PDB file of C-alpha atoms in Angstrom:
ATOM      1  CA  UNK A   1      14.454  -5.208   6.114  1.00 84.00           C
ATOM      2  CA  UNK A   2      12.958  -1.290   6.476  1.00 92.00           C
ATOM      3  CA  UNK A   3       9.396  -2.106   5.705  1.00 97.00           C
ATOM      4  CA  UNK A   4       7.516  -5.260   7.689  1.00 97.00           C
ATOM      5  CA  UNK A   5       4.101  -5.821   6.592  1.00 97.00           C
ATOM      6  CA  UNK A   6       1.260  -7.902   8.483  1.00 97.00           C
ATOM      7  CA  UNK A   7      -2.371  -8.444   8.953  1.00 97.00           C
ATOM      8  CA  UNK A   8      -2.862 -10.686   5.768  1.00 97.00           C
ATOM      9  CA  UNK A   9      -4.780 -13.753   5.880  1.00 97.00           C
ATOM     10  CA  UNK A  10      -7.937 -15.543   4.555  1.00 98.00           C
ATOM     11  CA  UNK A  11     -11.361 -13.781   4.025  1.00 98.00           C
ATOM     12  CA  UNK A  12     -14.732 -14.064   2.808  1.00 98.00           C
ATOM     13  CA  UNK A  13     -16.185 -12.047  -0.066  1.00 98.00           C
ATOM     14  CA  UNK A  14     -17.452  -8.876   1.417  1.00 98.00           C
ATOM     15  CA  UNK A  15     -15.343  -9.321   4.267  1.00 98.00           C
ATOM     16  CA  UNK A  16     -12.623  -6.917   5.576  1.00 98.00           C
ATOM     17  CA  UNK A  17      -9.141  -6.866   6.575  1.00 98.00           C
ATOM     18  CA  UNK A  18      -6.204  -4.424   7.908  1.00 98.00           C
ATOM     19  CA  UNK A  19      -2.908  -4.438   6.595  1.00 98.00           C
ATOM     20  CA  UNK A  20      -0.059  -2.835   8.670  1.00 98.00           C
ATOM     21  CA  UNK A  21       3.482  -1.505   7.480  1.00 98.00           C
ATOM     22  CA  UNK A  22       6.421  -0.780  10.242  1.00 97.00           C
ATOM     23  CA  UNK A  23       8.446   1.334   8.928  1.00 96.00           C
ATOM     24  CA  UNK A  24      12.044   1.718   9.963  1.00 95.00           C
ATOM     25  CA  UNK A  25      13.067   4.742   7.682  1.00 93.00           C
ATOM     26  CA  UNK A  26      14.853   8.234   9.202  1.00 89.00           C
ATOM     27  CA  UNK A  27      12.711  11.159   7.760  1.00 90.00           C
ATOM     28  CA  UNK A  28       9.728   9.488   6.998  1.00 91.00           C
ATOM     29  CA  UNK A  29       8.207  12.762   6.470  1.00 90.00           C
ATOM     30  CA  UNK A  30       9.956  13.074   3.388  1.00 92.00           C
ATOM     31  CA  UNK A  31       8.635   9.837   1.956  1.00 95.00           C
ATOM     32  CA  UNK A  32       5.452   8.556   0.224  1.00 96.00           C
ATOM     33  CA  UNK A  33       4.043   5.158   1.323  1.00 97.00           C
ATOM     34  CA  UNK A  34       2.157   3.064  -1.571  1.00 97.00           C
ATOM     35  CA  UNK A  35       0.783  -0.204  -1.410  1.00 98.00           C
ATOM     36  CA  UNK A  36       1.197  -2.657  -4.569  1.00 98.00           C
ATOM     37  CA  UNK A  37      -0.107  -6.211  -5.199  1.00 98.00           C
ATOM     38  CA  UNK A  38       0.637  -9.079  -7.327  1.00 98.00           C
ATOM     39  CA  UNK A  39      -1.731 -11.749  -8.253  1.00 96.00           C
ATOM     40  CA  UNK A  40      -0.501 -15.130  -9.127  1.00 92.00           C
ATOM     41  CA  UNK A  41       0.704 -14.808 -13.174  1.00 94.00           C
ATOM     42  CA  UNK A  42       0.079 -11.051 -13.130  1.00 96.00           C
ATOM     43  CA  UNK A  43       2.242  -7.995 -12.771  1.00 96.00           C
ATOM     44  CA  UNK A  44       2.947  -5.930  -9.941  1.00 96.00           C
ATOM     45  CA  UNK A  45       0.166  -3.179  -9.725  1.00 96.00           C
ATOM     46  CA  UNK A  46       0.214   0.223  -7.538  1.00 96.00           C
ATOM     47  CA  UNK A  47      -3.108   0.021  -5.353  1.00 97.00           C
ATOM     48  CA  UNK A  48      -3.056   3.162  -3.184  1.00 97.00           C
ATOM     49  CA  UNK A  49      -0.318   5.885  -1.943  1.00 97.00           C
ATOM     50  CA  UNK A  50      -0.340   8.406  -0.038  1.00 96.00           C
ATOM     51  CA  UNK A  51       2.284  11.661   0.040  1.00 93.00           C
ATOM     52  CA  UNK A  52       3.977  12.998   2.991  1.00 85.00           C
ATOM     53  CA  UNK A  53       3.795  16.329   2.073  1.00 72.00           C
ATOM     54  CA  UNK A  54       0.076  17.455   1.720  1.00 81.00           C
ATOM     55  CA  UNK A  55      -1.603  14.111   2.165  1.00 85.00           C
ATOM     56  CA  UNK A  56      -2.646  13.511  -1.536  1.00 92.00           C
ATOM     57  CA  UNK A  57      -3.846  10.057  -2.155  1.00 95.00           C
ATOM     58  CA  UNK A  58      -4.370   8.073  -5.181  1.00 96.00           C
ATOM     59  CA  UNK A  59      -6.111   4.672  -5.493  1.00 97.00           C
ATOM     60  CA  UNK A  60      -6.634   2.441  -8.271  1.00 97.00           C
ATOM     61  CA  UNK A  61     -10.099   2.305  -9.598  1.00 97.00           C
ATOM     62  CA  UNK A  62     -10.396  -1.370  -8.858  1.00 96.00           C
ATOM     63  CA  UNK A  63     -10.312  -0.322  -4.997  1.00 98.00           C
ATOM     64  CA  UNK A  64     -11.575   3.340  -4.842  1.00 97.00           C
ATOM     65  CA  UNK A  65     -14.163   3.333  -2.176  1.00 97.00           C
ATOM     66  CA  UNK A  66     -13.460   0.157  -0.737  1.00 98.00           C
ATOM     67  CA  UNK A  67     -10.017   0.703   0.376  1.00 98.00           C
ATOM     68  CA  UNK A  68      -8.138   3.453   2.472  1.00 98.00           C
ATOM     69  CA  UNK A  69      -4.547   4.178   3.061  1.00 97.00           C
ATOM     70  CA  UNK A  70      -3.194   6.019   5.989  1.00 96.00           C
ATOM     71  CA  UNK A  71       0.216   6.721   7.786  1.00 95.00           C
ATOM     72  CA  UNK A  72       1.408   7.755  11.395  1.00 94.00           C
ATOM     73  CA  UNK A  73       4.866   9.361  10.926  1.00 93.00           C
ATOM     74  CA  UNK A  74       5.414   9.488  14.306  1.00 93.00           C
ATOM     75  CA  UNK A  75       4.784   5.824  15.132  1.00 95.00           C
ATOM     76  CA  UNK A  76       6.337   4.926  11.813  1.00 95.00           C
ATOM     77  CA  UNK A  77       3.250   2.816  10.521  1.00 96.00           C
ATOM     78  CA  UNK A  78       0.874   2.688   7.742  1.00 97.00           C
ATOM     79  CA  UNK A  79      -2.008   1.066   7.200  1.00 98.00           C
ATOM     80  CA  UNK A  80      -4.325  -0.155   4.262  1.00 98.00           C
ATOM     81  CA  UNK A  81      -7.984  -0.705   5.368  1.00 98.00           C
ATOM     82  CA  UNK A  82      -9.941  -2.849   2.947  1.00 98.00           C
ATOM     83  CA  UNK A  83     -13.418  -3.234   3.039  1.00 98.00           C
ATOM     84  CA  UNK A  84     -15.962  -5.029   0.822  1.00 98.00           C
ATOM     85  CA  UNK A  85     -13.106  -7.611  -0.559  1.00 98.00           C
ATOM     86  CA  UNK A  86     -13.793  -9.692  -3.416  1.00 98.00           C
ATOM     87  CA  UNK A  87     -12.280 -12.561  -4.945  1.00 97.00           C
ATOM     88  CA  UNK A  88     -10.278 -10.791  -7.457  1.00 97.00           C
ATOM     89  CA  UNK A  89      -8.375  -8.368  -4.298  1.00 98.00           C
ATOM     90  CA  UNK A  90      -6.505 -11.981  -3.803  1.00 98.00           C
ATOM     91  CA  UNK A  91      -2.724 -11.177  -3.940  1.00 98.00           C
ATOM     92  CA  UNK A  92       0.378 -10.859  -2.257  1.00 98.00           C
ATOM     93  CA  UNK A  93       0.638  -6.945  -1.044  1.00 98.00           C
ATOM     94  CA  UNK A  94       3.166  -4.919  -0.648  1.00 98.00           C
ATOM     95  CA  UNK A  95       4.415  -1.939   1.241  1.00 98.00           C
ATOM     96  CA  UNK A  96       6.740   0.590  -0.105  1.00 98.00           C
ATOM     97  CA  UNK A  97       8.150   3.853   0.583  1.00 97.00           C
ATOM     98  CA  UNK A  98       9.728   6.435  -2.456  1.00 94.00           C
ATOM     99  CA  UNK A  99      10.586  10.330  -2.061  1.00 91.00           C
ATOM    100  CA  UNK A 100       8.132  11.981  -2.101  1.00 89.00           C
ATOM    101  CA  UNK A 101       7.746  14.322  -5.633  1.00 86.00           C
ATOM    102  CA  UNK A 102       5.459  16.445  -7.342  1.00 84.00           C
ATOM    103  CA  UNK A 103       3.580  14.043  -8.579  1.00 84.00           C
ATOM    104  CA  UNK A 104       2.928  11.687  -5.620  1.00 89.00           C
ATOM    105  CA  UNK A 105      -0.369  11.000  -4.893  1.00 88.00           C
ATOM    106  CA  UNK A 106      -1.256  12.192  -8.079  1.00 87.00           C
ATOM    107  CA  UNK A 107      -0.646   9.466 -10.054  1.00 88.00           C
ATOM    108  CA  UNK A 108      -0.721   5.600  -9.786  1.00 89.00           C
ATOM    109  CA  UNK A 109       2.531   4.605  -7.971  1.00 91.00           C
ATOM    110  CA  UNK A 110       4.758   2.970 -10.429  1.00 91.00           C
ATOM    111  CA  UNK A 111       7.505   0.297  -9.101  1.00 91.00           C
ATOM    112  CA  UNK A 112      10.383   2.439 -10.043  1.00 93.00           C
ATOM    113  CA  UNK A 113       9.598   5.187  -8.119  1.00 93.00           C
ATOM    114  CA  UNK A 114       9.916   3.160  -4.573  1.00 96.00           C
ATOM    115  CA  UNK A 115      13.262   2.457  -2.839  1.00 95.00           C
ATOM    116  CA  UNK A 116      12.278   0.490   0.227  1.00 96.00           C
ATOM    117  CA  UNK A 117      10.021  -2.757  -0.233  1.00 97.00           C
ATOM    118  CA  UNK A 118       8.364  -5.220   2.455  1.00 97.00           C
ATOM    119  CA  UNK A 119       8.518  -8.751   1.665  1.00 97.00           C
ATOM    120  CA  UNK A 120       4.824  -8.834   1.451  1.00 97.00           C
ATOM    121  CA  UNK A 121       1.511 -10.217   2.976  1.00 98.00           C
ATOM    122  CA  UNK A 122      -0.799 -12.646   1.617  1.00 98.00           C
ATOM    123  CA  UNK A 123      -4.385 -11.846   0.991  1.00 98.00           C
ATOM    124  CA  UNK A 124      -6.888 -14.595   0.158  1.00 98.00           C
ATOM    125  CA  UNK A 125     -10.418 -13.593  -0.790  1.00 98.00           C
ATOM    126  CA  UNK A 126     -12.783 -17.168  -1.097  1.00 97.00           C
ATOM    127  CA  UNK A 127     -15.590 -18.643   0.645  1.00 95.00           C
TER     128      UNK A 127
END
């Protein structure tokens, strides 16, 4: 797989986790990186994305102020720092990469905009 996530696990409410995404794509500077999540019985939703062109970022309202997305094109890595975790954050988290467009980072990431996906990493928030 060209994207591989790591860093998931079990954490208590209020705790933190840092998800990592190792990326094996050429010309990574042409891609927007996004994080999606899918809880049991729910559709996959876009959590955050980071444009490559000017660093524009988007966060879903449910995670704004708690999650931080970042990337390092030279290291071919991306991260999702998750703080103040809540039980409702429990889901499988996916890293994705898609071509940067003029809308990247201005709106919620959509599944169809991303061509490359990781296999997902489980995050469970529970006491």
